[in-house]
Amino acid sequence: MPRRKRIAVLISGRGSNLGALLRHDLAGEVVLVGSNRADAGGLALATDAGIATFTLSHRDFATREAFDAALVARLNLAAVDLVVLAGFMRILTPVFTEAFAGRLINIHPSLLPAFPGLDTHARALAEGVKLHGCTVHFVTPELDRGPIIAQAAVQVEDDDTPATLAARVLVQEHQILPWAVRLFCEDRLRIEGLRVRVLPALA
Ligand code: GRF
């Protein structure tokens, strides 16, 4: 029986994706939750679940690289196997992405490679797409690129606003993020270029 993986989750806000992770059997343990903002609502979710938390403010560092190096050091102290970015609103440098290459996962609220970056729901509406959704992917140095593990789509309705669309996409985020994390913890993901192969479950 392989050792259960130790997972860190990084957040910046309300932490509903963190909540979804905590509600599912991940075949691994969330052992640490970190934020760059002390007022991130999701930190309370972790505390209530008895999980260690930390805040590291990017404002205390002169450069992105210095912040990232401190973040890497904090996560390494906890000996984590996987880092999940769940609404972590920081652009990470190669100092971070290379330290956790192949074991760093992000949830993004669009069907990548469409709509990387911010304001994805408003941009999807402005472009008139009929399908929108969310993506879980391995993080590489390039923003919102990297091998895709899972995606889920929703129909765009005529009367959608960015808020209504975001709410429907969020429901899907809460499904595919725990699923992707579980696949990682079960050692079932193989990265082949930009593609991710999902290996069958062991009987
Ligand atoms: C989610 O929509 C996620 O895709 C995006 O930021 C939002 C975070 O929401 N990156 P929450 O904090 O998990 O509720």
Short mmCIF file of C-alpha atoms and ligand atoms in Angstrom, two decimals:
data_model
loop_
_atom_site.label_atom_id
_atom_site.label_comp_id
_atom_site.label_asym_id
_atom_site.label_seq_id
_atom_site.Cartn_x
_atom_site.Cartn_y
_atom_site.Cartn_z
CA MET A 1 0.00 0.00 0.00
CA PRO A 2 1.74 3.26 -1.08
CA ARG A 3 2.04 6.06 1.48
CA ARG A 4 -0.88 8.53 1.42
CA LYS A 5 0.17 11.78 -0.16
CA ARG A 6 0.49 15.00 1.79
CA ILE A 7 -1.34 17.87 0.16
CA ALA A 8 -1.00 21.64 0.60
CA VAL A 9 -3.73 23.96 -0.68
CA LEU A 10 -3.03 27.63 -1.42
CA ILE A 11 -5.91 30.11 -1.44
CA SER A 12 -6.49 33.85 -1.56
CA GLY A 13 -10.23 34.11 -0.92
CA ARG A 14 -13.40 32.40 0.25
CA GLY A 15 -12.05 28.90 -0.30
CA SER A 16 -15.09 27.12 -1.70
CA ASN A 17 -12.82 24.85 -3.75
CA LEU A 18 -10.85 24.10 -0.57
CA GLY A 19 -14.19 23.22 1.04
CA ALA A 20 -14.93 20.82 -1.82
CA LEU A 21 -11.52 19.18 -1.34
CA LEU A 22 -12.19 18.74 2.38
CA ARG A 23 -15.57 17.10 1.69
CA HIS A 24 -14.17 14.44 -0.65
CA ASP A 25 -12.07 11.36 -0.13
CA LEU A 26 -8.87 12.40 -1.90
CA ALA A 27 -6.85 9.25 -1.17
CA GLY A 28 -4.44 11.74 0.45
CA GLU A 29 -4.44 14.23 3.31
CA VAL A 30 -4.69 18.00 3.19
CA VAL A 31 -2.04 18.79 5.80
CA LEU A 32 -1.52 22.50 5.23
CA VAL A 33 -3.48 25.48 3.87
CA GLY A 34 -1.65 28.68 3.01
CA SER A 35 -2.71 32.11 1.88
CA ASN A 36 -1.08 35.33 0.78
CA ARG A 37 -3.94 37.17 2.51
CA ALA A 38 -4.65 36.97 6.24
CA ASP A 39 -8.31 37.82 5.55
CA ALA A 40 -8.89 34.87 3.19
CA GLY A 41 -12.21 33.38 4.35
CA GLY A 42 -11.06 29.88 3.47
CA LEU A 43 -8.49 29.85 6.27
CA ALA A 44 -11.32 29.38 8.77
CA LEU A 45 -12.50 26.30 6.88
CA ALA A 46 -9.07 24.77 7.36
CA THR A 47 -8.86 25.73 11.02
CA ASP A 48 -12.31 24.26 11.66
CA ALA A 49 -11.14 21.03 10.06
CA GLY A 50 -8.07 20.95 12.32
CA ILE A 51 -5.64 21.64 9.47
CA ALA A 52 -2.56 23.79 9.97
CA THR A 53 -2.62 27.16 8.22
CA PHE A 54 -0.16 29.91 7.44
CA THR A 55 -0.23 33.34 5.87
CA LEU A 56 2.67 34.71 3.88
CA SER A 57 2.06 38.22 2.64
CA HIS A 58 3.60 39.06 -0.71
CA ARG A 59 3.82 42.64 0.55
CA ASP A 60 6.64 41.61 2.88
CA PHE A 61 8.90 40.66 0.00
CA ALA A 62 10.80 42.91 -2.40
CA THR A 63 10.46 40.63 -5.42
CA ARG A 64 8.15 37.89 -6.68
CA GLU A 65 11.10 35.51 -6.58
CA ALA A 66 11.78 36.23 -2.90
CA PHE A 67 8.12 35.61 -2.05
CA ASP A 68 8.10 32.40 -4.06
CA ALA A 69 11.30 31.15 -2.39
CA ALA A 70 9.77 31.72 1.05
CA LEU A 71 6.62 29.90 -0.03
CA VAL A 72 8.64 26.95 -1.31
CA ALA A 73 10.54 26.81 1.98
CA ARG A 74 7.32 26.83 4.02
CA LEU A 75 5.77 24.04 1.94
CA ASN A 76 8.94 21.97 2.04
CA LEU A 77 8.94 22.21 5.84
CA ALA A 78 5.64 20.33 5.73
CA ALA A 79 7.07 17.76 3.28
CA VAL A 80 4.12 18.06 0.92
CA ASP A 81 3.84 15.83 -2.14
CA LEU A 82 1.26 17.96 -3.98
CA VAL A 83 0.43 21.65 -4.02
CA VAL A 84 -3.07 22.67 -5.14
CA LEU A 85 -3.72 26.26 -6.19
CA ALA A 86 -7.40 26.79 -5.36
CA GLY A 87 -8.09 30.42 -6.09
CA PHE A 88 -4.54 31.51 -5.29
CA MET A 89 -4.37 34.90 -6.93
CA ARG A 90 -0.61 35.23 -7.41
CA ILE A 91 1.45 34.89 -10.56
CA LEU A 92 4.15 32.40 -9.68
CA THR A 93 7.72 32.58 -10.96
CA PRO A 94 9.85 29.61 -12.05
CA VAL A 95 11.33 29.64 -8.51
CA PHE A 96 8.01 28.14 -7.42
CA THR A 97 6.82 26.29 -10.50
CA GLU A 98 10.14 24.46 -10.94
CA ALA A 99 10.34 23.52 -7.25
CA PHE A 100 6.99 21.71 -7.59
CA ALA A 101 7.12 20.69 -11.25
CA GLY A 102 4.78 17.78 -11.90
CA ARG A 103 3.16 18.12 -8.47
CA LEU A 104 1.51 21.53 -8.74
CA ILE A 105 -2.15 21.71 -9.82
CA ASN A 106 -4.39 24.73 -10.53
CA ILE A 107 -8.13 25.19 -10.99
CA HIS A 108 -8.97 27.81 -13.60
CA PRO A 109 -12.50 29.07 -14.40
CA SER A 110 -12.49 28.64 -18.18
CA LEU A 111 -12.05 25.94 -20.77
CA LEU A 112 -8.34 26.48 -21.35
CA PRO A 113 -6.61 27.40 -23.56
CA ALA A 114 -9.53 29.83 -24.00
CA PHE A 115 -9.59 32.74 -21.58
CA PRO A 116 -6.42 32.49 -19.52
CA GLY A 117 -6.02 35.23 -16.91
CA LEU A 118 -8.75 37.17 -15.10
CA ASP A 119 -12.44 38.00 -15.67
CA THR A 120 -13.00 34.78 -17.55
CA HIS A 121 -16.80 34.75 -17.25
CA ALA A 122 -17.30 38.29 -18.54
CA ARG A 123 -14.88 37.61 -21.38
CA ALA A 124 -16.67 34.39 -22.31
CA LEU A 125 -19.97 36.27 -22.48
CA ALA A 126 -18.40 39.07 -24.52
CA GLU A 127 -17.05 36.53 -27.03
CA GLY A 128 -20.45 34.87 -27.32
CA VAL A 129 -19.22 31.34 -26.66
CA LYS A 130 -21.96 28.77 -26.15
CA LEU A 131 -19.88 26.51 -23.94
CA HIS A 132 -17.82 27.70 -20.98
CA GLY A 133 -16.40 25.85 -18.02
CA CYS A 134 -13.37 25.09 -15.91
CA THR A 135 -10.03 23.33 -16.15
CA VAL A 136 -7.73 21.55 -13.73
CA HIS A 137 -4.18 21.52 -15.03
CA PHE A 138 -0.58 21.00 -14.00
CA VAL A 139 1.14 24.34 -13.60
CA THR A 140 4.11 25.25 -15.77
CA PRO A 141 5.94 28.60 -15.87
CA GLU A 142 3.52 29.88 -18.52
CA LEU A 143 0.37 31.41 -16.95
CA ASP A 144 -2.73 29.17 -17.19
CA ARG A 145 -1.01 26.72 -19.55
CA GLY A 146 0.25 23.29 -18.74
CA PRO A 147 -1.03 19.75 -19.17
CA ILE A 148 -4.79 19.50 -18.68
CA ILE A 149 -6.05 16.87 -16.23
CA ALA A 150 -9.79 17.54 -16.31
CA GLN A 151 -12.35 19.91 -17.75
CA ALA A 152 -16.08 20.41 -17.31
CA ALA A 153 -18.35 22.47 -19.53
CA VAL A 154 -21.61 24.32 -18.96
CA GLN A 155 -24.02 25.76 -21.52
CA VAL A 156 -24.07 29.55 -21.76
CA GLU A 157 -27.67 30.78 -21.52
CA ASP A 158 -29.02 33.90 -23.22
CA ASP A 159 -29.77 35.62 -19.94
CA ASP A 160 -26.47 34.74 -18.23
CA THR A 161 -24.51 37.41 -16.42
CA PRO A 162 -20.89 36.94 -15.30
CA ALA A 163 -22.27 36.13 -11.83
CA THR A 164 -24.80 33.49 -12.93
CA LEU A 165 -22.27 31.90 -15.24
CA ALA A 166 -19.60 31.90 -12.50
CA ALA A 167 -22.03 30.19 -10.12
CA ARG A 168 -22.74 27.34 -12.56
CA VAL A 169 -19.06 26.92 -13.40
CA LEU A 170 -18.19 26.85 -9.69
CA VAL A 171 -20.45 23.82 -9.18
CA GLN A 172 -18.36 22.04 -11.80
CA GLU A 173 -15.08 23.23 -10.24
CA HIS A 174 -16.13 21.55 -7.01
CA GLN A 175 -16.54 18.26 -8.90
CA ILE A 176 -13.44 18.13 -11.06
CA LEU A 177 -10.86 19.50 -8.60
CA PRO A 178 -11.34 16.75 -5.97
CA TRP A 179 -11.49 14.17 -8.75
CA ALA A 180 -8.19 15.37 -10.27
CA VAL A 181 -6.49 15.51 -6.87
CA ARG A 182 -7.61 11.98 -6.14
CA LEU A 183 -6.20 10.75 -9.46
CA PHE A 184 -2.89 12.39 -8.55
CA CYS A 185 -2.89 10.79 -5.10
CA GLU A 186 -3.59 7.41 -6.68
CA ASP A 187 -0.55 7.88 -8.99
CA ARG A 188 -2.83 7.60 -12.02
CA LEU A 189 -1.70 10.70 -13.96
CA ARG A 190 1.00 10.51 -16.62
CA ILE A 191 2.14 13.73 -18.30
CA GLU A 192 2.98 13.29 -21.99
CA GLY A 193 3.85 16.69 -23.44
CA LEU A 194 0.73 18.81 -23.01
CA ARG A 195 -1.46 15.75 -22.63
CA VAL A 196 -2.26 13.90 -19.43
CA ARG A 197 -3.04 10.22 -19.61
CA VAL A 198 -5.30 8.85 -16.85
CA LEU A 199 -4.29 5.33 -15.94
CA PRO A 200 -7.02 2.84 -14.96
CA ALA A 201 -7.67 2.23 -11.29
CA LEU A 202 -5.94 -0.77 -9.76
CA ALA A 203 -8.44 -3.54 -9.23
C1 GRF B 1 -12.49 29.91 -8.54
O1 GRF B 1 -13.39 30.30 -9.51
C2 GRF B 1 -11.21 29.44 -9.16
O2 GRF B 1 -11.41 28.79 -10.36
C3 GRF B 1 -10.50 30.74 -9.40
O3 GRF B 1 -10.76 31.51 -8.26
C4 GRF B 1 -12.00 31.10 -7.71
C5 GRF B 1 -11.75 30.73 -6.29
O4 GRF B 1 -12.94 30.45 -5.62
N1 GRF B 1 -9.11 30.51 -9.69
P1 GRF B 1 -12.90 29.78 -4.18
O5 GRF B 1 -12.00 30.65 -3.31
O6 GRF B 1 -12.39 28.40 -4.31
O7 GRF B 1 -14.31 29.84 -3.70
#
